[in-house]
mmCIF file of C-alpha atoms in Angstrom:
data_model
loop_
_atom_site.group_PDB
_atom_site.id
_atom_site.type_symbol
_atom_site.label_atom_id
_atom_site.label_comp_id
_atom_site.label_asym_id
_atom_site.label_seq_id
_atom_site.Cartn_x
_atom_site.Cartn_y
_atom_site.Cartn_z
ATOM 1 C CA MET A 1 0.000 0.000 0.000
ATOM 2 C CA ARG A 2 2.787 2.342 0.876
ATOM 3 C CA SER A 3 4.557 1.693 -2.418
ATOM 4 C CA ALA A 4 1.357 2.355 -4.407
ATOM 5 C CA ALA A 5 0.723 5.607 -2.573
ATOM 6 C CA ALA A 6 4.291 6.693 -3.209
ATOM 7 C CA LEU A 7 3.912 5.928 -6.929
ATOM 8 C CA VAL A 8 0.719 8.000 -7.157
ATOM 9 C CA ALA A 9 2.417 10.858 -5.354
ATOM 10 C CA CYS A 10 5.282 10.778 -7.859
ATOM 11 C CA LEU A 11 3.061 10.649 -10.936
ATOM 12 C CA LEU A 12 0.619 13.364 -9.782
ATOM 13 C CA PRO A 13 2.919 16.360 -10.552
ATOM 14 C CA LEU A 14 3.642 14.935 -13.983
ATOM 15 C CA THR A 15 -0.062 14.544 -14.727
ATOM 16 C CA ILE A 16 -0.804 18.097 -13.605
ATOM 17 C CA ASP A 17 2.088 19.481 -15.681
ATOM 18 C CA GLY A 18 0.902 17.517 -18.729
ATOM 19 C CA ALA A 19 -2.659 18.725 -18.370
ATOM 20 C CA TRP A 20 -1.492 22.329 -17.965
ATOM 21 C CA ALA A 21 0.707 21.978 -21.014
ATOM 22 C CA GLN A 22 -2.232 20.741 -23.077
ATOM 23 C CA SER A 23 -4.571 23.481 -21.881
ATOM 24 C CA ALA A 24 -2.044 26.329 -22.171
ATOM 25 C CA PRO A 25 -2.176 28.225 -25.499
ATOM 26 C CA LYS A 26 0.619 27.412 -27.885
ATOM 27 C CA PRO A 27 2.897 30.305 -28.782
ATOM 28 C CA PRO A 28 2.512 31.458 -32.363
ATOM 29 C CA ALA A 29 4.891 29.815 -34.776
ATOM 30 C CA THR A 30 7.717 32.031 -35.981
ATOM 31 C CA VAL A 31 10.018 31.890 -38.951
ATOM 32 C CA THR A 32 13.509 33.353 -39.336
ATOM 33 C CA VAL A 33 14.077 35.518 -42.389
ATOM 34 C CA TYR A 34 17.665 36.199 -43.467
ATOM 35 C CA ARG A 35 18.585 39.375 -45.339
ATOM 36 C CA CYS A 36 21.750 38.716 -47.336
ATOM 37 C CA THR A 37 23.909 41.292 -49.103
ATOM 38 C CA ASP A 38 26.659 40.132 -51.430
ATOM 39 C CA ALA A 39 29.874 41.948 -52.423
ATOM 40 C CA ARG A 40 28.100 43.785 -55.259
ATOM 41 C CA GLY A 41 25.402 45.131 -52.930
ATOM 42 C CA LYS A 42 22.630 42.853 -54.193
ATOM 43 C CA VAL A 43 20.106 42.132 -51.476
ATOM 44 C CA SER A 44 18.095 38.929 -51.205
ATOM 45 C CA LEU A 45 15.664 37.529 -48.632
ATOM 46 C CA GLN A 46 15.666 33.828 -47.791
ATOM 47 C CA ASP A 47 14.752 31.408 -45.006
ATOM 48 C CA ALA A 48 18.263 29.885 -44.774
ATOM 49 C CA PRO A 49 21.481 31.467 -43.466
ATOM 50 C CA CYS A 50 23.453 33.548 -45.918
ATOM 51 C CA ALA A 51 26.369 32.141 -47.840
ATOM 52 C CA GLU A 52 29.914 32.727 -46.646
ATOM 53 C CA GLY A 53 31.203 36.165 -47.514
ATOM 54 C CA GLN A 54 27.738 37.824 -47.493
ATOM 55 C CA ALA A 55 26.511 40.281 -44.911
ATOM 56 C CA GLN A 56 23.668 38.739 -42.957
ATOM 57 C CA GLN A 57 20.740 40.145 -40.969
ATOM 58 C CA ALA A 58 18.237 37.812 -39.320
ATOM 59 C CA ARG A 59 14.727 38.684 -38.152
ATOM 60 C CA GLN A 60 12.047 36.641 -36.414
ATOM 61 C CA MET A 61 8.633 36.967 -38.040
ATOM 62 C CA LEU A 62 5.297 35.294 -37.501
ATOM 63 C CA ARG A 63 4.670 32.469 -39.865
ATOM 64 C CA PRO A 64 1.685 33.314 -42.060
ATOM 65 C CA ALA A 65 -1.268 31.100 -41.290
ATOM 66 C CA ASP A 66 -3.817 29.917 -43.816
ATOM 67 C CA ALA A 67 -7.391 31.078 -43.478
ATOM 68 C CA PRO A 68 -9.663 28.571 -41.777
ATOM 69 C CA THR A 69 -11.487 26.296 -44.098
ATOM 70 C CA PRO A 70 -15.190 27.184 -44.077
ATOM 71 C CA ARG A 71 -17.476 24.499 -42.819
ATOM 72 C CA ALA A 72 -19.983 22.906 -45.130
ATOM 73 C CA GLY A 73 -23.169 24.948 -45.306
ATOM 74 C CA SER A 74 -21.593 28.097 -43.831
ATOM 75 C CA VAL A 75 -20.871 29.673 -47.213
ATOM 76 C CA PRO A 76 -24.007 31.382 -48.564
ATOM 77 C CA ALA A 77 -25.143 30.247 -51.941
ATOM 78 C CA PRO A 78 -24.451 32.752 -54.709
ATOM 79 C CA ARG A 79 -27.443 34.863 -55.579
ATOM 80 C CA ALA A 80 -28.900 34.721 -59.005
ATOM 81 C CA PRO A 81 -28.113 37.846 -61.030
ATOM 82 C CA VAL A 82 -30.920 40.356 -60.990
ATOM 83 C CA SER A 83 -32.117 41.182 -64.458
ATOM 84 C CA LEU A 84 -32.707 44.904 -64.816
ATOM 85 C CA PRO A 85 -35.328 46.205 -67.202
ATOM 86 C CA PRO A 86 -34.003 47.847 -70.345
ATOM 87 C CA PRO A 87 -33.467 51.608 -70.048
ATOM 88 C CA ARG A 88 -36.475 53.682 -70.985
ATOM 89 C CA THR A 89 -35.954 56.609 -73.287
ATOM 90 C CA VAL A 90 -38.434 59.478 -73.009
ATOM 91 C CA TYR A 91 -38.526 62.193 -75.633
ATOM 92 C CA LEU A 92 -39.977 65.526 -74.560
ATOM 93 C CA ALA A 93 -40.999 68.101 -77.094
ATOM 94 C CA PRO A 94 -40.347 71.782 -76.339
ATOM 95 C CA PRO A 95 -43.315 73.534 -74.674
ATOM 96 C CA ARG A 96 -45.825 74.902 -77.135
ATOM 97 C CA PRO A 97 -46.531 78.622 -76.748
ATOM 98 C CA MET A 98 -50.020 79.924 -76.098
ATOM 99 C CA TYR A 99 -51.275 83.344 -77.174
ATOM 100 C CA GLU A 100 -54.106 85.552 -75.985
ATOM 101 C CA CYS A 101 -55.927 87.448 -78.741
ATOM 102 C CA VAL A 102 -58.375 90.362 -78.464
ATOM 103 C CA THR A 103 -61.179 91.237 -80.870
ATOM 104 C CA PRO A 104 -62.119 94.877 -81.636
ATOM 105 C CA GLU A 105 -65.099 94.402 -79.304
ATOM 106 C CA GLY A 106 -62.765 93.449 -76.431
ATOM 107 C CA ARG A 107 -63.498 89.722 -76.382
ATOM 108 C CA ARG A 108 -60.447 87.639 -75.423
ATOM 109 C CA TYR A 109 -59.620 84.130 -76.588
ATOM 110 C CA THR A 110 -56.545 81.890 -76.804
ATOM 111 C CA SER A 111 -54.656 80.774 -79.886
ATOM 112 C CA ASP A 112 -51.828 78.292 -80.470
ATOM 113 C CA ASP A 113 -50.266 80.024 -83.471
ATOM 114 C CA GLY A 114 -50.646 83.678 -82.451
ATOM 115 C CA ARG A 115 -52.140 84.745 -85.766
ATOM 116 C CA GLY A 116 -55.582 85.699 -84.514
ATOM 117 C CA ASN A 117 -58.903 85.271 -86.270
ATOM 118 C CA PRO A 118 -59.192 87.100 -89.623
ATOM 119 C CA ARG A 119 -61.953 89.630 -90.288
ATOM 120 C CA TRP A 120 -62.937 91.739 -93.282
ATOM 121 C CA VAL A 121 -62.451 95.505 -92.854
ATOM 122 C CA PRO A 122 -63.315 98.232 -95.433
ATOM 123 C CA LEU A 123 -60.379 100.335 -96.554
ATOM 124 C CA TRP A 124 -61.998 103.536 -95.348
ATOM 125 C CA ALA A 125 -62.062 102.078 -91.823
ATOM 126 C CA LEU A 126 -58.265 101.855 -91.987
ATOM 127 C CA GLY A 127 -57.865 105.510 -93.015
ATOM 128 C CA TYR A 128 -57.704 105.074 -96.788
ATOM 129 C CA PRO A 129 -59.753 107.550 -98.934
ATOM 130 C CA ALA A 130 -63.139 106.302 -100.056
ATOM 131 C CA VAL A 131 -63.169 105.012 -103.631
ATOM 132 C CA ARG A 132 -66.479 104.862 -105.411
ATOM 133 C CA PRO A 133 -67.203 102.266 -108.079
ATOM 134 C CA HIS A 134 -67.773 103.507 -111.615
ATOM 135 C CA SER A 135 -69.659 102.248 -114.608
ATOM 136 C CA VAL A 136 -68.428 101.280 -118.023
ATOM 137 C CA LEU A 137 -70.844 103.945 -119.321
ATOM 138 C CA GLY A 138 -68.703 106.588 -117.622
ATOM 139 C CA GLY A 139 -69.027 108.580 -114.409
ATOM 140 C CA ASN A 140 -69.035 107.525 -110.809
ATOM 141 C CA ILE A 141 -72.088 105.832 -109.515
ATOM 142 C CA GLY A 142 -73.900 108.104 -107.122
ATOM 143 C CA HIS A 143 -72.091 111.256 -108.306
ATOM 144 C CA PRO A 144 -74.259 114.254 -107.464
ATOM 145 C CA ASP A 145 -73.864 115.757 -110.970
ATOM 146 C CA ARG A 146 -74.647 112.592 -112.839
ATOM 147 C CA VAL A 147 -76.830 109.884 -111.383
ATOM 148 C CA LEU A 148 -76.525 106.622 -113.289
ATOM 149 C CA HIS A 149 -78.214 103.337 -112.646
ATOM 150 C CA PRO A 150 -76.335 100.804 -114.803
ATOM 151 C CA PRO A 151 -76.890 97.062 -114.511
ATOM 152 C CA HIS A 152 -74.856 95.400 -111.758
ATOM 153 C CA ARG A 153 -72.782 93.508 -114.304
ATOM 154 C CA ASP A 154 -71.503 96.812 -115.711
ATOM 155 C CA VAL A 155 -70.197 98.078 -112.357
ATOM 156 C CA ILE A 156 -66.387 98.057 -112.071
ATOM 157 C CA TRP A 157 -65.004 98.025 -108.528
ATOM 158 C CA PRO A 158 -61.517 99.507 -107.964
ATOM 159 C CA VAL A 159 -60.599 96.588 -105.690
ATOM 160 C CA ALA A 160 -61.693 93.128 -106.632
ATOM 161 C CA THR A 161 -62.778 92.392 -103.073
ATOM 162 C CA GLY A 162 -64.957 95.467 -102.859
ATOM 163 C CA GLY A 163 -62.597 98.054 -101.351
ATOM 164 C CA GLY A 164 -61.487 96.263 -98.195
ATOM 165 C CA THR A 165 -58.878 93.897 -96.774
ATOM 166 C CA TRP A 166 -58.481 91.060 -94.299
ATOM 167 C CA VAL A 167 -56.957 91.872 -90.907
ATOM 168 C CA ARG A 168 -56.285 89.661 -87.885
ATOM 169 C CA ASP A 169 -56.869 90.236 -84.198
ATOM 170 C CA ASP A 170 -53.893 91.314 -82.087
ATOM 171 C CA CYS A 171 -52.284 88.483 -80.051
ATOM 172 C CA ALA A 172 -49.651 88.345 -77.298
ATOM 173 C CA MET A 173 -47.835 85.270 -75.965
ATOM 174 C CA LEU A 174 -48.759 84.198 -72.430
ATOM 175 C CA PRO A 175 -46.129 83.324 -69.774
ATOM 176 C CA PRO A 176 -45.637 79.542 -69.341
ATOM 177 C CA ARG A 177 -47.281 79.485 -65.902
ATOM 178 C CA GLU A 178 -50.343 81.350 -67.161
ATOM 179 C CA ALA A 179 -50.550 79.071 -70.206
ATOM 180 C CA CYS A 180 -50.598 75.983 -67.939
ATOM 181 C CA ALA A 181 -53.339 77.567 -65.817
ATOM 182 C CA ARG A 182 -55.429 78.196 -68.943
ATOM 183 C CA LEU A 183 -55.009 74.563 -69.995
ATOM 184 C CA ARG A 184 -56.215 73.307 -66.605
ATOM 185 C CA ASP A 185 -59.177 75.693 -66.698
ATOM 186 C CA ARG A 186 -60.094 74.388 -70.128
ATOM 187 C CA ARG A 187 -59.946 70.797 -68.870
ATOM 188 C CA SER A 188 -62.260 71.672 -65.965
ATOM 189 C CA GLU A 189 -64.758 73.145 -68.440
ATOM 190 C CA LEU A 190 -64.668 69.968 -70.511
ATOM 191 C CA ARG A 191 -65.343 67.782 -67.469
ATOM 192 C CA THR A 192 -68.268 69.985 -66.454
ATOM 193 C CA ARG A 193 -69.788 69.762 -69.937
ATOM 194 C CA PHE A 194 -69.240 66.002 -70.056
ATOM 195 C CA PHE A 195 -72.067 65.194 -67.593
ATOM 196 C CA ASN A 196 -74.765 66.939 -69.651
ATOM 197 C CA ALA A 197 -73.391 66.055 -73.096
ATOM 198 C CA GLN A 198 -74.782 63.507 -75.534
ATOM 199 C CA GLU A 199 -72.786 60.400 -76.366
ATOM 200 C CA LYS A 200 -71.451 61.800 -79.655
ATOM 201 C CA GLU A 201 -70.328 64.992 -77.954
ATOM 202 C CA ARG A 202 -68.725 62.981 -75.140
ATOM 203 C CA ASP A 203 -66.463 61.260 -77.661
ATOM 204 C CA VAL A 204 -65.271 64.664 -78.855
ATOM 205 C CA LEU A 205 -64.747 65.845 -75.266
ATOM 206 C CA ARG A 206 -62.759 62.713 -74.393
ATOM 207 C CA GLU A 207 -60.458 63.229 -77.355
ATOM 208 C CA GLU A 208 -59.884 66.887 -76.463
ATOM 209 C CA GLU A 209 -59.182 66.021 -72.819
ATOM 210 C CA ARG A 210 -56.602 63.407 -73.836
ATOM 211 C CA ALA A 211 -54.835 66.038 -75.914
ATOM 212 C CA LEU A 212 -54.927 68.477 -72.974
ATOM 213 C CA ASN A 213 -53.514 65.880 -70.572
ATOM 214 C CA ALA A 214 -50.679 65.052 -72.964
ATOM 215 C CA ARG A 215 -49.853 68.726 -73.340
ATOM 216 C CA LEU A 216 -49.930 69.264 -69.562
ATOM 217 C CA ASP A 217 -47.569 66.309 -69.038
ATOM 218 C CA ASN A 218 -45.111 67.632 -71.612
ATOM 219 C CA ASP A 219 -45.327 71.407 -71.135
ATOM 220 C CA CYS A 220 -46.310 71.781 -67.471
ATOM 221 C CA GLY A 221 -44.507 68.891 -65.762
ATOM 222 C CA GLY A 222 -47.664 66.924 -64.936
ATOM 223 C CA ARG A 223 -51.382 67.312 -64.608
#
């Protein structure tokens, strides 16, 4: 019994030292790198001592460790490439101008070309001297000294259109913001008329509203 107890007492320190050695962290592995310089001054790095006759410098460096191998299932599966829709090209036309025109009576209306509605005006209304028609028989018709009543086919007018000319109403271009406001007002009028309109008129109103919406999207940045 005494010999067995003595044997256990002798082996116990060894067992404790062995267990401590296994549990203690291992120091990181190092590697010696030699910097060698030959007689010509050429420098080289190697892991073995320099050759005889070369200047040597040795340094201890940590040995590079490989990255841990990923476990199975830890690496995420590659995602499928996302297919993007093809680029969309939008062509915008320059804003169309809008004009406000005024009739001689003071009535105002809008126009897209700025020309105004034409109207027939006698030349005397524009300040030209009055020109009376005359007859092929001679003399002015209605002359106080000689009153003639020739047939209408024998009357010669100085101007083929009857002594007048066509003139257009005056127009001025509206600012872009005011033009957009006029377009929205016009659309509101169409929607008000739509409820009391007949089916044929509704088709015309729908077509005009589509044109107004397209113009608002292009010229006014939205509806």
